């Protein structure tokens, strides 16, 4: 990849996206695969689900799109000049992404419905902060995070409903 010059700083460089999009998708897939996430997980299949629970295929359809949008948003910010605000935005992005990748093993492998709910609430706050910082740097990058934020809010409602419908079904990972 050619180094950024003054003329090219802040411009979209699709080559960065060729790294960030597959990386985010791959790590998301890996987190799910290692955790035996979704339908087909005996523990999850046995749980009562709310009526508004989407079919399993919906998750396999939505998440790659969301990860692609996040990867493009990340690439847009990486292409920006190095500033303190950019650095802070990237730290927030990676923090919310770590929470995202942690949620799946907490819920599906650890069976800790309540810790997963706390994790997703923190993730929403950090992702919203990230989107705000991205918006200030490059509005398109912030806008690309909005569908993800909406999905996280929906996932938090699902997580809460599953917890409410299945008292005692989870195991606390915290002791």
Tab-separated table of C-alpha atoms in Angstrom:
chain	number	residue	atom	x	y	z
A	1	UNK	CA	0.000	0.000	0.000
A	2	UNK	CA	1.373	3.405	-0.938
A	3	UNK	CA	2.034	5.714	1.990
A	4	UNK	CA	-0.483	8.452	2.565
A	5	UNK	CA	0.641	11.882	1.446
A	6	UNK	CA	-0.835	15.270	2.272
A	7	UNK	CA	-2.914	15.049	-0.906
A	8	UNK	CA	-4.225	11.565	-0.112
A	9	UNK	CA	-4.766	11.828	3.652
A	10	UNK	CA	-8.411	11.491	4.556
A	11	UNK	CA	-9.310	9.975	1.192
A	12	UNK	CA	-10.965	6.597	0.990
A	13	UNK	CA	-8.395	3.934	0.253
A	14	UNK	CA	-10.249	0.772	-0.715
A	15	UNK	CA	-7.121	-1.271	0.018
A	16	UNK	CA	-7.568	-0.595	3.739
A	17	UNK	CA	-11.130	-1.910	3.435
A	18	UNK	CA	-9.801	-5.074	1.810
A	19	UNK	CA	-8.110	-5.757	5.136
A	20	UNK	CA	-10.616	-4.427	7.676
A	21	UNK	CA	-13.808	-5.907	6.211
A	22	UNK	CA	-12.607	-9.537	5.966
A	23	UNK	CA	-10.791	-9.232	9.310
A	24	UNK	CA	-13.910	-8.118	11.183
A	25	UNK	CA	-16.049	-10.734	9.429
A	26	UNK	CA	-13.505	-13.473	10.057
A	27	UNK	CA	-13.083	-12.739	13.751
A	28	UNK	CA	-16.871	-12.505	14.141
A	29	UNK	CA	-17.305	-15.867	12.440
A	30	UNK	CA	-14.498	-17.365	14.553
A	31	UNK	CA	-16.074	-16.115	17.798
A	32	UNK	CA	-19.382	-17.707	16.812
A	33	UNK	CA	-17.852	-20.953	15.618
A	34	UNK	CA	-15.679	-21.436	18.707
A	35	UNK	CA	-18.694	-20.732	20.937
A	36	UNK	CA	-21.116	-22.982	19.042
A	37	UNK	CA	-23.436	-20.005	18.683
A	38	UNK	CA	-27.013	-19.989	17.477
A	39	UNK	CA	-29.440	-22.726	16.709
A	40	UNK	CA	-27.818	-26.131	16.927
A	41	UNK	CA	-26.413	-25.307	20.360
A	42	UNK	CA	-28.300	-27.735	22.638
A	43	UNK	CA	-28.396	-25.312	25.581
A	44	UNK	CA	-29.662	-22.450	23.411
A	45	UNK	CA	-32.179	-24.645	21.575
A	46	UNK	CA	-33.705	-25.691	24.921
A	47	UNK	CA	-34.301	-22.081	26.020
A	48	UNK	CA	-37.720	-20.472	25.681
A	49	UNK	CA	-37.537	-17.687	23.081
A	50	UNK	CA	-39.661	-14.559	22.779
A	51	UNK	CA	-42.238	-14.436	19.982
A	52	UNK	CA	-40.236	-11.734	18.197
A	53	UNK	CA	-37.104	-13.916	17.982
A	54	UNK	CA	-35.888	-13.887	14.368
A	55	UNK	CA	-35.236	-17.186	12.601
A	56	UNK	CA	-31.673	-18.463	12.704
A	57	UNK	CA	-30.956	-17.544	9.087
A	58	UNK	CA	-31.598	-13.855	9.891
A	59	UNK	CA	-28.525	-13.712	12.125
A	60	UNK	CA	-26.375	-15.299	9.405
A	61	UNK	CA	-27.707	-12.703	6.974
A	62	UNK	CA	-27.481	-9.592	9.176
A	63	UNK	CA	-24.105	-10.032	10.899
A	64	UNK	CA	-21.936	-10.196	7.756
A	65	UNK	CA	-23.582	-6.998	6.507
A	66	UNK	CA	-23.027	-5.263	9.848
A	67	UNK	CA	-19.400	-6.422	10.031
A	68	UNK	CA	-18.827	-5.212	6.456
A	69	UNK	CA	-20.251	-1.796	7.365
A	70	UNK	CA	-18.084	-1.671	10.491
A	71	UNK	CA	-15.040	-2.661	8.433
A	72	UNK	CA	-15.679	0.154	5.955
A	73	UNK	CA	-16.232	2.644	8.799
A	74	UNK	CA	-12.961	1.526	10.371
A	75	UNK	CA	-11.128	1.843	7.049
A	76	UNK	CA	-12.466	5.374	6.601
A	77	UNK	CA	-11.120	6.395	10.013
A	78	UNK	CA	-7.783	4.641	9.533
A	79	UNK	CA	-7.364	6.658	6.300
A	80	UNK	CA	-7.726	9.922	8.208
A	81	UNK	CA	-4.713	11.942	9.384
A	82	UNK	CA	-3.256	10.833	12.705
A	83	UNK	CA	-4.760	13.018	15.416
A	84	UNK	CA	-5.598	12.612	19.070
A	85	UNK	CA	-9.320	12.392	18.199
A	86	UNK	CA	-8.663	9.639	15.614
A	87	UNK	CA	-6.601	7.701	18.156
A	88	UNK	CA	-9.357	7.981	20.779
A	89	UNK	CA	-11.984	6.943	18.228
A	90	UNK	CA	-9.955	3.878	17.260
A	91	UNK	CA	-9.471	2.903	20.918
A	92	UNK	CA	-13.242	3.119	21.437
A	93	UNK	CA	-13.857	1.128	18.257
A	94	UNK	CA	-11.527	-1.680	19.287
A	95	UNK	CA	-13.008	-1.714	22.813
A	96	UNK	CA	-16.567	-2.133	21.534
A	97	UNK	CA	-15.362	-4.729	19.034
A	98	UNK	CA	-13.698	-6.726	21.829
A	99	UNK	CA	-16.992	-6.620	23.748
A	100	UNK	CA	-18.804	-7.733	20.592
A	101	UNK	CA	-16.518	-10.715	20.132
A	102	UNK	CA	-16.733	-11.528	23.877
A	103	UNK	CA	-20.544	-11.528	24.009
A	104	UNK	CA	-20.900	-14.720	21.956
A	105	UNK	CA	-18.702	-16.951	24.161
A	106	UNK	CA	-20.209	-15.436	27.315
A	107	UNK	CA	-23.745	-16.239	26.174
A	108	UNK	CA	-23.433	-19.394	24.061
A	109	UNK	CA	-20.422	-21.155	25.585
A	110	UNK	CA	-20.536	-19.766	29.143
A	111	UNK	CA	-24.346	-19.823	29.361
A	112	UNK	CA	-24.216	-16.602	31.378
A	113	UNK	CA	-27.326	-14.788	30.175
A	114	UNK	CA	-27.051	-11.995	32.742
A	115	UNK	CA	-23.360	-11.238	32.173
A	116	UNK	CA	-24.065	-11.278	28.430
A	117	UNK	CA	-26.794	-8.674	29.015
A	118	UNK	CA	-24.427	-6.450	31.011
A	119	UNK	CA	-21.810	-6.905	28.278
A	120	UNK	CA	-24.198	-5.846	25.529
A	121	UNK	CA	-25.332	-2.793	27.495
A	122	UNK	CA	-21.717	-1.665	27.915
A	123	UNK	CA	-21.117	-2.487	24.245
A	124	UNK	CA	-24.014	-0.222	23.216
A	125	UNK	CA	-22.625	2.686	25.233
A	126	UNK	CA	-19.094	2.247	23.853
A	127	UNK	CA	-20.352	1.695	20.279
A	128	UNK	CA	-22.532	4.826	20.500
A	129	UNK	CA	-19.518	6.798	21.732
A	130	UNK	CA	-17.478	5.355	18.875
A	131	UNK	CA	-20.128	6.300	16.328
A	132	UNK	CA	-20.172	9.836	17.713
A	133	UNK	CA	-16.395	10.134	17.472
A	134	UNK	CA	-16.399	8.612	13.981
A	135	UNK	CA	-19.122	11.092	12.947
A	136	UNK	CA	-16.994	14.031	14.109
A	137	UNK	CA	-14.034	12.770	12.081
A	138	UNK	CA	-15.877	11.494	9.019
A	139	UNK	CA	-19.715	11.569	9.061
A	140	UNK	CA	-20.054	8.596	6.718
A	141	UNK	CA	-18.046	6.425	9.137
A	142	UNK	CA	-20.396	7.388	11.985
A	143	UNK	CA	-23.469	6.775	9.827
A	144	UNK	CA	-22.203	3.311	8.886
A	145	UNK	CA	-22.332	2.377	12.576
A	146	UNK	CA	-26.011	3.290	13.037
A	147	UNK	CA	-27.509	-0.005	11.755
A	148	UNK	CA	-25.093	-1.856	14.060
A	149	UNK	CA	-26.259	0.233	17.023
A	150	UNK	CA	-29.882	-0.493	16.146
A	151	UNK	CA	-29.141	-4.227	15.942
A	152	UNK	CA	-27.286	-4.141	19.268
A	153	UNK	CA	-30.324	-2.528	20.910
A	154	UNK	CA	-32.563	-5.212	19.422
A	155	UNK	CA	-30.114	-7.920	20.578
A	156	UNK	CA	-30.155	-6.455	24.101
A	157	UNK	CA	-33.954	-6.684	24.148
A	158	UNK	CA	-33.695	-10.314	22.956
A	159	UNK	CA	-31.069	-11.082	25.603
A	160	UNK	CA	-33.267	-9.572	28.315
A	161	UNK	CA	-36.371	-11.415	27.110
A	162	UNK	CA	-34.523	-14.747	27.058
A	163	UNK	CA	-33.316	-14.087	30.599
A	164	UNK	CA	-36.853	-13.267	31.737
A	165	UNK	CA	-38.364	-16.348	30.023
A	166	UNK	CA	-35.720	-18.711	31.420
A	167	UNK	CA	-35.139	-17.958	35.112
A	168	UNK	CA	-32.208	-19.976	36.417
A	169	UNK	CA	-31.232	-21.288	32.965
A	170	UNK	CA	-27.952	-19.414	32.906
A	171	UNK	CA	-24.769	-20.066	34.818
A	172	UNK	CA	-22.798	-17.226	36.373
A	173	UNK	CA	-19.259	-17.044	35.086
A	174	UNK	CA	-18.391	-14.649	37.910
A	175	UNK	CA	-18.942	-17.127	40.697
